[in-house]
Amino acid sequence: MQTVHLTDPGRTDPWVGGVRELMLTVLYPARSVRGFSRAPQLTPDEAEVFAEYAPHVHPGLPEPGAVDWGEVLTHGYVGAPPLPGRRPVLVYSPGGGDSRTLGTTLAEDLASHGRVVVLLDHPGDASQVELPTGMRTSVLIGPPDPATFRTMVDTRIADLRLVLDRLADLPLAPVMDPCRIGLYGHSAGGTAAVYAARRDRRVGAVANLEGYLDLYPTPLGFDRPLLLLRTDGFEGAARIESSWASLPGRRVLLADANHWAFTDYGSLVARLQTAGLVTAAARAALIGTGDPVVTLAEIRTRVGAFFARHLL
């Protein structure tokens, strides 16, 4: 895996002013991992901020000091050389308030099957982003009002398009196939992914993991393969279904699951419950009551098969 910092001199950051900055994590099949270290999910400074942030945004998560979030390791190896070849590229936008690192589990599986996966942070609404210029924390306090949500998604759409514009400049460009690009995202990230791809012919397929598609008053037209996944436990299910009603995409309902089952919470929360750090009620509100191994396997299978079919 590699970490990349991008700037957009032509765009002003809507939250703090100044040049818009982004952070990416790029995952890919490695030629060898010998001599390289496994990457932590969060840097020490990010882990400290996340520990304070998490229980306020997701009631029921452990209070600060109960979990050392900096000790969680991913399956990626920092700086490992890529396996030669030209591979499909998938770009991920996380849910509102989430950092890119909470999409690691699914991204690792997608990369292990021969793709380059780009995890994108959106500074300003992400819980924390460690930039070369310093730590950025979220401006969001509670659910965003409609105007803030619109700003958030519009900013994410522009962020996604910047990444697509800069793919050829990334260090891993030689192993990326610009003719096979997909977008996927969770919640607000799913919303942004669909709208970003709507008029961008570079994108061949999109997977929306429980994101609303009623951001604009005009009906959403979409003419490329679209995967629409949602859970049976999400409190916004009626709005999701209404906003998806006119779309021809492939729909999948995950049973006994809830909104954050699509993220790394799907694995982490169940383990925290086993350790006595999360209650059954908090678990149900976050990821549902089902077996997280089964839920995660279905998400991996559905998303992986979708992109395998449409990014040949």
mmCIF file of C-alpha atoms in Angstrom:
data_model
loop_
_atom_site.group_PDB
_atom_site.id
_atom_site.type_symbol
_atom_site.label_atom_id
_atom_site.label_comp_id
_atom_site.label_asym_id
_atom_site.label_seq_id
_atom_site.Cartn_x
_atom_site.Cartn_y
_atom_site.Cartn_z
ATOM 1 C CA MET A 1 0.000 0.000 0.000
ATOM 2 C CA GLN A 2 0.981 3.606 -0.539
ATOM 3 C CA THR A 3 -0.271 6.909 0.851
ATOM 4 C CA VAL A 4 -0.657 9.888 -1.483
ATOM 5 C CA HIS A 5 -1.276 13.593 -0.809
ATOM 6 C CA LEU A 6 -3.094 15.628 -3.479
ATOM 7 C CA THR A 7 -3.862 19.326 -3.734
ATOM 8 C CA ASP A 8 -6.265 21.180 -6.005
ATOM 9 C CA PRO A 9 -4.922 24.729 -6.489
ATOM 10 C CA GLY A 10 -7.972 25.665 -8.510
ATOM 11 C CA ARG A 11 -10.444 24.946 -5.717
ATOM 12 C CA THR A 12 -10.998 26.551 -2.325
ATOM 13 C CA ASP A 13 -11.701 24.250 0.613
ATOM 14 C CA PRO A 14 -15.348 24.942 1.586
ATOM 15 C CA TRP A 15 -14.774 24.233 5.281
ATOM 16 C CA VAL A 16 -11.584 26.103 6.184
ATOM 17 C CA GLY A 17 -10.602 28.063 3.068
ATOM 18 C CA GLY A 18 -7.265 27.759 1.329
ATOM 19 C CA VAL A 19 -6.245 25.149 -1.218
ATOM 20 C CA ARG A 20 -8.233 21.919 -1.163
ATOM 21 C CA GLU A 21 -6.131 18.974 0.066
ATOM 22 C CA LEU A 22 -6.845 15.246 -0.104
ATOM 23 C CA MET A 23 -5.270 12.087 1.292
ATOM 24 C CA LEU A 24 -5.393 8.728 -0.487
ATOM 25 C CA THR A 25 -4.467 5.200 0.475
ATOM 26 C CA VAL A 26 -3.764 2.997 -2.544
ATOM 27 C CA LEU A 27 -4.027 -0.785 -2.183
ATOM 28 C CA TYR A 28 -2.846 -3.244 -4.844
ATOM 29 C CA PRO A 29 -1.565 -6.806 -5.355
ATOM 30 C CA ALA A 30 2.071 -6.866 -4.232
ATOM 31 C CA ARG A 31 4.911 -8.682 -5.938
ATOM 32 C CA SER A 32 6.481 -9.397 -2.541
ATOM 33 C CA VAL A 33 5.998 -8.204 1.042
ATOM 34 C CA ARG A 34 9.290 -9.546 2.349
ATOM 35 C CA GLY A 35 11.062 -6.885 4.376
ATOM 36 C CA PHE A 36 8.036 -4.554 4.531
ATOM 37 C CA SER A 37 5.922 -3.735 7.587
ATOM 38 C CA ARG A 38 2.178 -4.123 7.958
ATOM 39 C CA ALA A 39 0.311 -0.837 7.882
ATOM 40 C CA PRO A 40 -1.686 0.299 10.914
ATOM 41 C CA GLN A 41 -5.273 1.263 10.269
ATOM 42 C CA LEU A 42 -4.644 4.626 11.948
ATOM 43 C CA THR A 43 -1.503 6.576 12.724
ATOM 44 C CA PRO A 44 -0.912 7.268 16.445
ATOM 45 C CA ASP A 45 -2.239 10.825 16.133
ATOM 46 C CA GLU A 46 -5.259 9.714 14.090
ATOM 47 C CA ALA A 47 -6.010 6.989 16.637
ATOM 48 C CA GLU A 48 -6.018 9.532 19.469
ATOM 49 C CA VAL A 49 -8.491 11.786 17.665
ATOM 50 C CA PHE A 50 -10.682 8.871 16.591
ATOM 51 C CA ALA A 51 -10.894 7.568 20.169
ATOM 52 C CA GLU A 52 -12.407 10.896 21.261
ATOM 53 C CA TYR A 53 -14.663 11.237 18.227
ATOM 54 C CA ALA A 54 -16.151 7.752 17.840
ATOM 55 C CA PRO A 55 -18.411 7.431 20.945
ATOM 56 C CA HIS A 56 -19.951 10.860 20.294
ATOM 57 C CA VAL A 57 -20.841 10.083 16.691
ATOM 58 C CA HIS A 58 -21.774 6.446 17.308
ATOM 59 C CA PRO A 59 -23.212 6.141 20.826
ATOM 60 C CA GLY A 60 -22.242 2.848 22.399
ATOM 61 C CA LEU A 61 -18.700 2.684 21.056
ATOM 62 C CA PRO A 62 -16.041 2.497 23.801
ATOM 63 C CA GLU A 63 -15.068 5.655 25.625
ATOM 64 C CA PRO A 64 -11.571 7.094 25.111
ATOM 65 C CA GLY A 65 -8.897 4.952 26.703
ATOM 66 C CA ALA A 66 -10.864 1.692 26.529
ATOM 67 C CA VAL A 67 -9.393 0.651 23.157
ATOM 68 C CA ASP A 68 -5.984 1.334 21.669
ATOM 69 C CA TRP A 69 -7.109 2.045 18.115
ATOM 70 C CA GLY A 70 -3.527 2.583 17.041
ATOM 71 C CA GLU A 71 -2.776 -1.109 17.558
ATOM 72 C CA VAL A 72 -5.173 -2.264 14.818
ATOM 73 C CA LEU A 73 -3.158 -3.531 11.851
ATOM 74 C CA THR A 74 -4.338 -3.933 8.273
ATOM 75 C CA HIS A 75 -3.228 -6.654 5.849
ATOM 76 C CA GLY A 76 -1.412 -4.115 3.662
ATOM 77 C CA TYR A 77 2.355 -3.652 3.654
ATOM 78 C CA VAL A 78 3.711 -0.126 3.433
ATOM 79 C CA GLY A 79 5.630 0.498 0.216
ATOM 80 C CA ALA A 80 5.583 -3.092 -1.069
ATOM 81 C CA PRO A 81 6.298 -3.265 -4.823
ATOM 82 C CA PRO A 82 3.230 -3.848 -7.023
ATOM 83 C CA LEU A 83 2.708 -6.997 -9.031
ATOM 84 C CA PRO A 84 3.259 -6.109 -12.706
ATOM 85 C CA GLY A 85 0.228 -5.786 -14.990
ATOM 86 C CA ARG A 86 -2.539 -3.337 -15.827
ATOM 87 C CA ARG A 87 -5.408 -3.602 -13.395
ATOM 88 C CA PRO A 88 -8.905 -2.167 -12.957
ATOM 89 C CA VAL A 89 -9.065 0.858 -10.651
ATOM 90 C CA LEU A 90 -11.723 1.261 -7.959
ATOM 91 C CA VAL A 91 -12.080 4.558 -6.074
ATOM 92 C CA TYR A 92 -13.859 4.572 -2.700
ATOM 93 C CA SER A 93 -15.633 7.438 -0.935
ATOM 94 C CA PRO A 94 -16.478 6.751 2.748
ATOM 95 C CA GLY A 95 -19.625 7.660 4.633
ATOM 96 C CA GLY A 96 -20.204 11.118 6.075
ATOM 97 C CA GLY A 97 -17.991 11.650 9.097
ATOM 98 C CA ASP A 98 -15.942 8.526 8.400
ATOM 99 C CA SER A 99 -12.310 8.445 7.391
ATOM 100 C CA ARG A 100 -11.045 6.423 4.450
ATOM 101 C CA THR A 101 -9.455 3.877 6.789
ATOM 102 C CA LEU A 102 -12.882 2.555 7.812
ATOM 103 C CA GLY A 103 -13.222 1.093 4.310
ATOM 104 C CA THR A 104 -10.086 -1.024 4.585
ATOM 105 C CA THR A 105 -11.652 -4.474 5.000
ATOM 106 C CA LEU A 106 -13.635 -4.438 1.755
ATOM 107 C CA ALA A 107 -10.843 -2.635 -0.111
ATOM 108 C CA GLU A 108 -8.281 -5.269 0.857
ATOM 109 C CA ASP A 109 -10.520 -8.016 -0.470
ATOM 110 C CA LEU A 110 -11.102 -6.164 -3.746
ATOM 111 C CA ALA A 111 -7.361 -5.562 -4.142
ATOM 112 C CA SER A 112 -6.554 -9.190 -3.362
ATOM 113 C CA HIS A 113 -8.578 -10.153 -6.441
ATOM 114 C CA GLY A 114 -6.455 -8.104 -8.807
ATOM 115 C CA ARG A 115 -7.589 -4.491 -8.570
ATOM 116 C CA VAL A 116 -5.980 -1.231 -7.567
ATOM 117 C CA VAL A 117 -8.194 0.333 -4.894
ATOM 118 C CA VAL A 118 -7.947 4.016 -3.994
ATOM 119 C CA LEU A 119 -9.396 5.000 -0.609
ATOM 120 C CA LEU A 120 -10.189 8.712 -0.517
ATOM 121 C CA ASP A 121 -10.479 10.966 2.522
ATOM 122 C CA HIS A 122 -12.636 14.100 2.425
ATOM 123 C CA PRO A 123 -11.055 16.564 4.903
ATOM 124 C CA GLY A 124 -13.606 18.647 6.727
ATOM 125 C CA ASP A 125 -16.308 16.049 7.144
ATOM 126 C CA ALA A 126 -14.054 13.031 7.871
ATOM 127 C CA SER A 127 -13.547 12.396 11.586
ATOM 128 C CA GLN A 128 -9.823 12.937 11.199
ATOM 129 C CA VAL A 129 -7.326 13.242 8.363
ATOM 130 C CA GLU A 130 -3.603 13.548 8.954
ATOM 131 C CA LEU A 131 -2.309 15.845 6.211
ATOM 132 C CA PRO A 132 1.290 16.963 5.656
ATOM 133 C CA THR A 133 0.049 20.386 6.803
ATOM 134 C CA GLY A 134 -1.416 18.988 10.041
ATOM 135 C CA MET A 135 -4.403 17.151 11.476
ATOM 136 C CA ARG A 136 -7.861 18.043 10.148
ATOM 137 C CA THR A 137 -10.883 17.099 12.233
ATOM 138 C CA SER A 138 -14.557 17.009 11.333
ATOM 139 C CA VAL A 139 -16.674 20.147 11.192
ATOM 140 C CA LEU A 140 -19.797 18.014 11.623
ATOM 141 C CA ILE A 141 -21.545 17.935 14.975
ATOM 142 C CA GLY A 142 -24.459 15.550 14.705
ATOM 143 C CA PRO A 143 -26.344 14.801 11.467
ATOM 144 C CA PRO A 144 -25.826 17.559 8.855
ATOM 145 C CA ASP A 145 -28.691 19.861 7.912
ATOM 146 C CA PRO A 146 -29.757 19.796 4.236
ATOM 147 C CA ALA A 147 -27.504 22.707 3.237
ATOM 148 C CA THR A 148 -24.461 21.184 4.941
ATOM 149 C CA PHE A 149 -25.200 17.795 3.398
ATOM 150 C CA ARG A 150 -25.394 19.405 -0.032
ATOM 151 C CA THR A 151 -22.049 21.144 0.502
ATOM 152 C CA MET A 152 -20.561 17.886 1.742
ATOM 153 C CA VAL A 153 -21.685 15.863 -1.259
ATOM 154 C CA ASP A 154 -20.829 18.568 -3.802
ATOM 155 C CA THR A 155 -17.333 18.700 -2.298
ATOM 156 C CA ARG A 156 -17.019 14.930 -2.452
ATOM 157 C CA ILE A 157 -18.073 14.888 -6.105
ATOM 158 C CA ALA A 158 -15.333 17.404 -6.918
ATOM 159 C CA ASP A 159 -12.841 15.373 -4.837
ATOM 160 C CA LEU A 160 -13.659 12.199 -6.766
ATOM 161 C CA ARG A 161 -13.257 13.963 -10.105
ATOM 162 C CA LEU A 162 -9.895 15.336 -8.988
ATOM 163 C CA VAL A 163 -8.711 11.814 -8.204
ATOM 164 C CA LEU A 164 -9.859 10.604 -11.621
ATOM 165 C CA ASP A 165 -8.030 13.517 -13.227
ATOM 166 C CA ARG A 166 -4.813 12.680 -11.363
ATOM 167 C CA LEU A 167 -4.720 8.890 -11.704
ATOM 168 C CA ALA A 168 -2.120 9.122 -14.465
ATOM 169 C CA ASP A 169 0.143 11.129 -12.140
ATOM 170 C CA LEU A 170 0.055 8.722 -9.192
ATOM 171 C CA PRO A 171 3.150 6.621 -8.433
ATOM 172 C CA LEU A 172 1.164 3.470 -9.240
ATOM 173 C CA ALA A 173 -0.127 4.721 -12.598
ATOM 174 C CA PRO A 174 1.851 2.039 -14.533
ATOM 175 C CA VAL A 175 -0.293 -0.723 -12.999
ATOM 176 C CA MET A 176 -3.610 1.118 -13.425
ATOM 177 C CA ASP A 177 -5.852 0.580 -16.437
ATOM 178 C CA PRO A 178 -7.553 3.931 -17.225
ATOM 179 C CA CYS A 179 -10.097 2.123 -19.389
ATOM 180 C CA ARG A 180 -11.431 0.114 -16.423
ATOM 181 C CA ILE A 181 -12.479 2.487 -13.651
ATOM 182 C CA GLY A 182 -15.188 1.960 -11.060
ATOM 183 C CA LEU A 183 -16.454 4.052 -8.165
ATOM 184 C CA TYR A 184 -17.990 2.803 -4.959
ATOM 185 C CA GLY A 185 -18.993 4.474 -1.740
ATOM 186 C CA HIS A 186 -20.865 4.097 1.515
ATOM 187 C CA SER A 187 -23.739 6.350 2.597
ATOM 188 C CA ALA A 188 -22.815 9.935 1.561
ATOM 189 C CA GLY A 189 -19.902 8.367 -0.316
ATOM 190 C CA GLY A 190 -22.334 6.244 -2.311
ATOM 191 C CA THR A 191 -24.369 9.347 -3.092
ATOM 192 C CA ALA A 192 -21.250 11.170 -4.280
ATOM 193 C CA ALA A 193 -19.998 8.217 -6.331
ATOM 194 C CA VAL A 194 -23.204 7.976 -8.357
ATOM 195 C CA TYR A 195 -23.450 11.718 -8.997
ATOM 196 C CA ALA A 196 -19.738 11.991 -9.826
ATOM 197 C CA ALA A 197 -20.047 9.233 -12.425
ATOM 198 C CA ARG A 198 -23.280 10.484 -13.965
ATOM 199 C CA ARG A 199 -21.584 12.718 -16.550
ATOM 200 C CA ASP A 200 -18.093 11.219 -16.440
ATOM 201 C CA ARG A 201 -17.635 8.605 -19.151
ATOM 202 C CA ARG A 202 -14.345 7.472 -17.633
ATOM 203 C CA VAL A 203 -16.329 5.565 -15.020
ATOM 204 C CA GLY A 204 -17.560 2.192 -16.185
ATOM 205 C CA ALA A 205 -19.555 1.018 -13.148
ATOM 206 C CA VAL A 206 -20.684 2.240 -9.703
ATOM 207 C CA ALA A 207 -21.609 0.476 -6.463
ATOM 208 C CA ASN A 208 -23.714 2.492 -4.012
ATOM 209 C CA LEU A 209 -23.677 1.093 -0.476
ATOM 210 C CA GLU A 210 -26.806 2.614 1.076
ATOM 211 C CA GLY A 211 -26.496 6.200 -0.133
ATOM 212 C CA TYR A 212 -29.447 8.502 -0.822
ATOM 213 C CA LEU A 213 -29.949 9.538 -4.451
ATOM 214 C CA ASP A 214 -32.347 12.457 -4.038
ATOM 215 C CA LEU A 215 -29.804 15.225 -3.615
ATOM 216 C CA TYR A 216 -31.082 17.307 -6.521
ATOM 217 C CA PRO A 217 -34.734 18.077 -7.367
ATOM 218 C CA THR A 218 -34.512 16.675 -10.906
ATOM 219 C CA PRO A 219 -34.725 12.894 -11.426
ATOM 220 C CA LEU A 220 -31.375 11.129 -11.544
ATOM 221 C CA GLY A 221 -30.604 9.562 -14.898
ATOM 222 C CA PHE A 222 -27.893 6.898 -14.995
ATOM 223 C CA ASP A 223 -26.866 4.770 -17.961
ATOM 224 C CA ARG A 224 -24.056 2.548 -16.671
ATOM 225 C CA PRO A 225 -24.030 -0.562 -14.505
ATOM 226 C CA LEU A 226 -25.167 0.318 -10.990
ATOM 227 C CA LEU A 227 -25.204 -1.842 -7.872
ATOM 228 C CA LEU A 228 -27.537 -0.694 -5.071
ATOM 229 C CA LEU A 229 -26.973 -2.381 -1.713
ATOM 230 C CA ARG A 230 -28.909 -1.633 1.446
ATOM 231 C CA THR A 231 -29.569 -3.190 4.835
ATOM 232 C CA ASP A 232 -32.885 -4.190 6.358
ATOM 233 C CA GLY A 233 -32.074 -2.389 9.618
ATOM 234 C CA PHE A 234 -31.283 1.106 8.327
ATOM 235 C CA GLU A 235 -33.623 3.764 9.705
ATOM 236 C CA GLY A 236 -33.530 5.628 6.389
ATOM 237 C CA ALA A 237 -34.773 2.631 4.382
ATOM 238 C CA ALA A 238 -37.968 4.332 3.153
ATOM 239 C CA ARG A 239 -36.048 7.315 1.806
ATOM 240 C CA ILE A 240 -33.438 5.028 0.247
ATOM 241 C CA GLU A 241 -36.076 3.020 -1.571
ATOM 242 C CA SER A 242 -37.876 6.154 -2.750
ATOM 243 C CA SER A 243 -34.689 7.740 -4.076
ATOM 244 C CA TRP A 244 -33.722 4.540 -5.901
ATOM 245 C CA ALA A 245 -37.185 3.878 -7.353
ATOM 246 C CA SER A 246 -36.575 5.132 -10.905
ATOM 247 C CA LEU A 247 -33.128 3.588 -11.335
ATOM 248 C CA PRO A 248 -32.449 0.378 -13.278
ATOM 249 C CA GLY A 249 -29.601 -0.778 -11.019
ATOM 250 C CA ARG A 250 -29.190 -4.197 -9.459
ATOM 251 C CA ARG A 251 -30.692 -4.142 -5.925
ATOM 252 C CA VAL A 252 -29.523 -6.273 -3.016
ATOM 253 C CA LEU A 253 -30.976 -6.323 0.523
ATOM 254 C CA LEU A 254 -28.710 -7.514 3.342
ATOM 255 C CA ALA A 255 -30.676 -9.328 6.053
ATOM 256 C CA ASP A 256 -30.135 -8.770 9.790
ATOM 257 C CA ALA A 257 -27.697 -5.941 9.046
ATOM 258 C CA ASN A 258 -27.474 -2.212 9.659
ATOM 259 C CA HIS A 259 -25.902 0.822 8.062
ATOM 260 C CA TRP A 260 -22.276 0.489 9.197
ATOM 261 C CA ALA A 261 -21.985 -3.200 8.312
ATOM 262 C CA PHE A 262 -20.473 -1.998 5.016
ATOM 263 C CA THR A 263 -17.506 -0.498 6.871
ATOM 264 C CA ASP A 264 -14.798 -1.861 9.158
ATOM 265 C CA TYR A 265 -17.259 -1.473 12.016
ATOM 266 C CA GLY A 266 -18.796 -4.653 10.627
ATOM 267 C CA SER A 267 -15.804 -6.591 11.929
ATOM 268 C CA LEU A 268 -14.662 -4.396 14.801
ATOM 269 C CA VAL A 269 -17.968 -3.938 16.637
ATOM 270 C CA ALA A 270 -18.650 -7.668 16.953
ATOM 271 C CA ARG A 271 -15.193 -8.180 18.475
ATOM 272 C CA LEU A 272 -15.728 -5.283 20.856
ATOM 273 C CA GLN A 273 -19.012 -6.841 21.965
ATOM 274 C CA THR A 274 -17.268 -10.153 22.612
ATOM 275 C CA ALA A 275 -14.746 -8.266 24.750
ATOM 276 C CA GLY A 276 -17.570 -6.673 26.740
ATOM 277 C CA LEU A 277 -16.906 -3.172 25.401
ATOM 278 C CA VAL A 278 -20.072 -2.805 23.305
ATOM 279 C CA THR A 279 -23.627 -3.771 24.251
ATOM 280 C CA ALA A 280 -25.921 -5.907 22.116
ATOM 281 C CA ALA A 281 -28.157 -2.879 21.548
ATOM 282 C CA ALA A 282 -25.267 -0.739 20.333
ATOM 283 C CA ARG A 283 -24.121 -3.523 18.050
ATOM 284 C CA ALA A 284 -27.603 -3.892 16.539
ATOM 285 C CA ALA A 285 -27.829 -0.134 15.947
ATOM 286 C CA LEU A 286 -24.480 -0.081 14.152
ATOM 287 C CA ILE A 287 -24.132 -3.325 12.216
ATOM 288 C CA GLY A 288 -27.293 -5.352 12.891
ATOM 289 C CA THR A 289 -27.890 -8.624 14.693
ATOM 290 C CA GLY A 290 -26.647 -11.037 12.035
ATOM 291 C CA ASP A 291 -23.389 -12.950 11.911
ATOM 292 C CA PRO A 292 -20.817 -10.347 10.778
ATOM 293 C CA VAL A 293 -18.774 -13.032 9.014
ATOM 294 C CA VAL A 294 -21.776 -13.906 6.834
ATOM 295 C CA THR A 295 -22.654 -10.271 6.180
ATOM 296 C CA LEU A 296 -19.095 -9.335 5.258
ATOM 297 C CA ALA A 297 -18.786 -12.341 2.967
ATOM 298 C CA GLU A 298 -21.946 -11.334 1.103
ATOM 299 C CA ILE A 299 -20.787 -7.730 0.710
ATOM 300 C CA ARG A 300 -17.415 -8.865 -0.601
ATOM 301 C CA THR A 301 -19.006 -11.332 -2.997
ATOM 302 C CA ARG A 302 -21.647 -8.926 -4.315
ATOM 303 C CA VAL A 303 -19.305 -5.968 -4.835
ATOM 304 C CA GLY A 304 -16.437 -8.073 -6.178
ATOM 305 C CA ALA A 305 -18.619 -9.978 -8.643
ATOM 306 C CA PHE A 306 -20.269 -6.749 -9.824
ATOM 307 C CA PHE A 307 -16.988 -5.095 -10.738
ATOM 308 C CA ALA A 308 -15.573 -8.325 -12.173
ATOM 309 C CA ARG A 309 -18.519 -8.508 -14.528
ATOM 310 C CA HIS A 310 -18.614 -4.864 -15.624
ATOM 311 C CA LEU A 311 -14.906 -3.959 -15.677
ATOM 312 C CA LEU A 312 -13.763 -6.841 -17.856
#
